[in-house]
PDB file of C-alpha atoms in Angstrom:
ATOM      1  CA  UNK A   1      13.525  -8.819  44.516  1.00 76.00           C
ATOM      2  CA  UNK A   2      11.177  -6.135  45.953  1.00 81.00           C
ATOM      3  CA  UNK A   3       9.367  -5.653  42.812  1.00 85.00           C
ATOM      4  CA  UNK A   4       8.833  -9.520  42.277  1.00 87.00           C
ATOM      5  CA  UNK A   5       7.597  -9.698  45.917  1.00 87.00           C
ATOM      6  CA  UNK A   6       5.347  -6.702  45.301  1.00 87.00           C
ATOM      7  CA  UNK A   7       3.777  -8.340  42.171  1.00 87.00           C
ATOM      8  CA  UNK A   8       3.060 -11.558  44.256  1.00 89.00           C
ATOM      9  CA  UNK A   9       1.366  -9.613  47.120  1.00 88.00           C
ATOM     10  CA  UNK A  10      -0.400  -6.927  45.125  1.00 87.00           C
ATOM     11  CA  UNK A  11      -3.168  -9.111  43.679  1.00 87.00           C
ATOM     12  CA  UNK A  12      -4.261 -10.080  47.187  1.00 87.00           C
ATOM     13  CA  UNK A  13      -4.516  -6.282  48.190  1.00 86.00           C
ATOM     14  CA  UNK A  14      -6.214  -5.609  44.928  1.00 82.00           C
ATOM     15  CA  UNK A  15      -8.978  -8.243  45.588  1.00 84.00           C
ATOM     16  CA  UNK A  16      -9.577  -6.927  49.172  1.00 84.00           C
ATOM     17  CA  UNK A  17      -9.769  -3.387  47.735  1.00 80.00           C
ATOM     18  CA  UNK A  18     -12.344  -4.579  45.290  1.00 77.00           C
ATOM     19  CA  UNK A  19     -14.315  -5.911  48.138  1.00 78.00           C
ATOM     20  CA  UNK A  20     -13.993  -2.659  50.020  1.00 78.00           C
ATOM     21  CA  UNK A  21     -15.240  -0.894  46.845  1.00 72.00           C
ATOM     22  CA  UNK A  22     -18.118  -3.198  46.659  1.00 74.00           C
ATOM     23  CA  UNK A  23     -19.054  -2.597  50.211  1.00 75.00           C
ATOM     24  CA  UNK A  24     -18.703   1.118  49.936  1.00 75.00           C
ATOM     25  CA  UNK A  25     -20.543   1.628  46.590  1.00 71.00           C
ATOM     26  CA  UNK A  26     -22.860  -1.211  46.526  1.00 71.00           C
ATOM     27  CA  UNK A  27     -21.733  -2.275  43.403  1.00 67.00           C
ATOM     28  CA  UNK A  28     -20.846  -5.970  42.268  1.00 66.00           C
ATOM     29  CA  UNK A  29     -17.389  -5.554  40.842  1.00 60.00           C
ATOM     30  CA  UNK A  30     -16.225  -8.879  42.518  1.00 62.00           C
ATOM     31  CA  UNK A  31     -19.496 -10.659  42.404  1.00 60.00           C
ATOM     32  CA  UNK A  32     -19.588 -13.894  40.410  1.00 61.00           C
ATOM     33  CA  UNK A  33     -22.876 -15.736  40.546  1.00 55.00           C
ATOM     34  CA  UNK A  34     -22.568 -18.839  42.738  1.00 62.00           C
ATOM     35  CA  UNK A  35     -18.873 -18.629  43.441  1.00 70.00           C
ATOM     36  CA  UNK A  36     -17.349 -18.613  46.784  1.00 77.00           C
ATOM     37  CA  UNK A  37     -14.940 -16.088  48.361  1.00 78.00           C
ATOM     38  CA  UNK A  38     -11.959 -18.377  47.535  1.00 84.00           C
ATOM     39  CA  UNK A  39     -12.968 -19.046  43.889  1.00 84.00           C
ATOM     40  CA  UNK A  40     -13.425 -15.293  43.160  1.00 82.00           C
ATOM     41  CA  UNK A  41     -10.033 -14.591  44.948  1.00 86.00           C
ATOM     42  CA  UNK A  42      -8.284 -17.060  42.782  1.00 88.00           C
ATOM     43  CA  UNK A  43      -9.894 -15.630  39.620  1.00 84.00           C
ATOM     44  CA  UNK A  44      -8.844 -12.033  40.469  1.00 83.00           C
ATOM     45  CA  UNK A  45      -5.354 -13.356  41.444  1.00 88.00           C
ATOM     46  CA  UNK A  46      -5.108 -15.425  38.224  1.00 90.00           C
ATOM     47  CA  UNK A  47      -5.993 -12.493  36.003  1.00 85.00           C
ATOM     48  CA  UNK A  48      -4.136  -9.702  37.708  1.00 85.00           C
ATOM     49  CA  UNK A  49      -0.808 -11.342  38.688  1.00 89.00           C
ATOM     50  CA  UNK A  50       0.582 -11.337  35.001  1.00 90.00           C
ATOM     51  CA  UNK A  51      -0.267  -7.684  34.634  1.00 85.00           C
ATOM     52  CA  UNK A  52       1.548  -6.861  37.837  1.00 85.00           C
ATOM     53  CA  UNK A  53       4.428  -9.080  36.910  1.00 88.00           C
ATOM     54  CA  UNK A  54       4.966  -8.348  33.048  1.00 90.00           C
ATOM     55  CA  UNK A  55       3.514  -4.780  33.041  1.00 84.00           C
ATOM     56  CA  UNK A  56       3.972  -3.447  36.598  1.00 84.00           C
ATOM     57  CA  UNK A  57       7.632  -4.330  37.063  1.00 87.00           C
ATOM     58  CA  UNK A  58       8.923  -2.827  33.832  1.00 88.00           C
ATOM     59  CA  UNK A  59       6.567   0.107  34.314  1.00 85.00           C
ATOM     60  CA  UNK A  60       7.801   0.748  37.816  1.00 85.00           C
ATOM     61  CA  UNK A  61      11.486   0.605  36.757  1.00 87.00           C
ATOM     62  CA  UNK A  62      10.856   3.244  34.004  1.00 86.00           C
ATOM     63  CA  UNK A  63       8.925   5.483  36.421  1.00 85.00           C
ATOM     64  CA  UNK A  64      11.738   5.219  39.176  1.00 82.00           C
ATOM     65  CA  UNK A  65      14.301   5.944  36.384  1.00 84.00           C
ATOM     66  CA  UNK A  66      12.419   9.118  35.089  1.00 82.00           C
ATOM     67  CA  UNK A  67      11.177   9.976  38.620  1.00 76.00           C
ATOM     68  CA  UNK A  68       9.833  13.460  37.873  1.00 72.00           C
ATOM     69  CA  UNK A  69       7.328  14.773  40.367  1.00 73.00           C
ATOM     70  CA  UNK A  70       5.355  12.758  42.960  1.00 80.00           C
ATOM     71  CA  UNK A  71       5.882   9.019  42.153  1.00 82.00           C
ATOM     72  CA  UNK A  72       2.294   7.824  43.257  1.00 84.00           C
ATOM     73  CA  UNK A  73       0.872  10.303  40.623  1.00 87.00           C
ATOM     74  CA  UNK A  74       3.189   8.832  38.047  1.00 87.00           C
ATOM     75  CA  UNK A  75       2.004   5.340  38.914  1.00 86.00           C
ATOM     76  CA  UNK A  76      -1.638   6.344  38.624  1.00 88.00           C
ATOM     77  CA  UNK A  77      -1.077   7.880  35.179  1.00 87.00           C
ATOM     78  CA  UNK A  78       0.650   4.640  34.064  1.00 86.00           C
ATOM     79  CA  UNK A  79      -2.303   2.671  35.261  1.00 86.00           C
ATOM     80  CA  UNK A  80      -4.711   5.022  33.444  1.00 86.00           C
ATOM     81  CA  UNK A  81      -2.596   4.418  30.251  1.00 86.00           C
ATOM     82  CA  UNK A  82      -2.727   0.739  30.610  1.00 83.00           C
ATOM     83  CA  UNK A  83      -6.518   0.939  31.146  1.00 82.00           C
ATOM     84  CA  UNK A  84      -6.776   3.004  27.938  1.00 82.00           C
ATOM     85  CA  UNK A  85      -4.759   0.484  26.134  1.00 81.00           C
ATOM     86  CA  UNK A  86      -7.061  -2.417  27.505  1.00 78.00           C
ATOM     87  CA  UNK A  87     -10.147  -0.384  26.190  1.00 79.00           C
ATOM     88  CA  UNK A  88      -8.530   0.116  22.725  1.00 79.00           C
ATOM     89  CA  UNK A  89      -7.825  -3.614  22.653  1.00 78.00           C
ATOM     90  CA  UNK A  90     -11.338  -4.515  23.525  1.00 75.00           C
ATOM     91  CA  UNK A  91     -12.644  -2.020  20.797  1.00 77.00           C
ATOM     92  CA  UNK A  92     -10.289  -3.784  18.311  1.00 81.00           C
ATOM     93  CA  UNK A  93     -11.571  -7.179  19.415  1.00 76.00           C
ATOM     94  CA  UNK A  94     -15.246  -5.914  18.586  1.00 74.00           C
ATOM     95  CA  UNK A  95     -16.479  -5.236  22.044  1.00 70.00           C
ATOM     96  CA  UNK A  96     -18.619  -2.112  22.434  1.00 65.00           C
ATOM     97  CA  UNK A  97     -17.100   0.952  24.009  1.00 62.00           C
ATOM     98  CA  UNK A  98     -18.473   1.010  27.537  1.00 60.00           C
ATOM     99  CA  UNK A  99     -18.043   3.723  30.015  1.00 56.00           C
ATOM    100  CA  UNK A 100     -17.830   2.069  33.302  1.00 63.00           C
ATOM    101  CA  UNK A 101     -16.518   3.695  36.289  1.00 62.00           C
ATOM    102  CA  UNK A 102     -15.198   0.518  37.672  1.00 64.00           C
ATOM    103  CA  UNK A 103     -12.419   0.222  34.920  1.00 68.00           C
ATOM    104  CA  UNK A 104     -11.414   3.821  35.385  1.00 72.00           C
ATOM    105  CA  UNK A 105     -10.856   3.321  39.015  1.00 75.00           C
ATOM    106  CA  UNK A 106      -9.405  -0.243  38.826  1.00 77.00           C
ATOM    107  CA  UNK A 107      -6.323   0.364  36.564  1.00 81.00           C
ATOM    108  CA  UNK A 108      -4.994   3.670  38.268  1.00 86.00           C
ATOM    109  CA  UNK A 109      -6.014   2.206  41.698  1.00 84.00           C
ATOM    110  CA  UNK A 110      -4.016  -1.037  41.129  1.00 84.00           C
ATOM    111  CA  UNK A 111      -1.006   0.996  39.918  1.00 87.00           C
ATOM    112  CA  UNK A 112      -1.168   2.983  43.158  1.00 88.00           C
ATOM    113  CA  UNK A 113      -1.559  -0.245  45.082  1.00 87.00           C
ATOM    114  CA  UNK A 114       1.657  -1.447  43.442  1.00 87.00           C
ATOM    115  CA  UNK A 115       3.397   1.735  44.397  1.00 88.00           C
ATOM    116  CA  UNK A 116       2.225   1.764  48.034  1.00 89.00           C
ATOM    117  CA  UNK A 117       3.324  -1.845  48.605  1.00 89.00           C
ATOM    118  CA  UNK A 118       6.651  -1.399  46.837  1.00 86.00           C
ATOM    119  CA  UNK A 119       7.221   1.684  49.136  1.00 87.00           C
ATOM    120  CA  UNK A 120       6.170  -0.289  52.150  1.00 88.00           C
ATOM    121  CA  UNK A 121       8.606  -3.136  51.190  1.00 85.00           C
ATOM    122  CA  UNK A 122      11.379  -0.548  50.611  1.00 83.00           C
ATOM    123  CA  UNK A 123      10.709   0.649  54.224  1.00 86.00           C
ATOM    124  CA  UNK A 124      10.563  -2.734  55.729  1.00 86.00           C
ATOM    125  CA  UNK A 125      13.747  -3.858  53.792  1.00 81.00           C
ATOM    126  CA  UNK A 126      15.585  -0.635  54.956  1.00 83.00           C
ATOM    127  CA  UNK A 127      14.642  -1.201  58.579  1.00 82.00           C
ATOM    128  CA  UNK A 128      15.509  -4.885  58.448  1.00 78.00           C
ATOM    129  CA  UNK A 129      18.783  -4.909  56.480  1.00 76.00           C
ATOM    130  CA  UNK A 130      19.977  -1.343  56.374  1.00 74.00           C
ATOM    131  CA  UNK A 131      20.165   1.221  53.624  1.00 69.00           C
ATOM    132  CA  UNK A 132      23.176  -0.208  51.747  1.00 62.00           C
ATOM    133  CA  UNK A 133      21.742  -3.728  51.580  1.00 62.00           C
ATOM    134  CA  UNK A 134      18.183  -2.670  50.901  1.00 53.00           C
ATOM    135  CA  UNK A 135      19.245  -0.423  47.950  1.00 58.00           C
ATOM    136  CA  UNK A 136      21.243  -3.217  46.509  1.00 55.00           C
ATOM    137  CA  UNK A 137      18.214  -5.583  46.642  1.00 57.00           C
ATOM    138  CA  UNK A 138      15.980  -4.348  43.857  1.00 55.00           C
TER     139      UNK A 138
END
């Protein structure tokens, strides 16, 4: 339950982190010509939600089962691996190899966002329902 809720909320946080990244660096990561705030939000949500749902949830289950070292680093490494897989798929599809800093920040960053949100929900569920019920609600 917590992981599903995390995969629903995480795209929203990802979009606002894109906006913060744009404001800090002056880049145009979330800029779509002529589109409003709401349209770009829905585009980011539409494309990132399936990744969080179908890749993020199984990856987080595997990371939690292995649980070696610091969990947020494991999440960042998993995001980097997904980013590398996406680059390989783009190469196979005939797109040129591009070194863009944005994609090397986005995939590990979105994985860390997923982890931080999941950890926050674990704390909230533990405070609201107690340790025994919170651990039963995965």
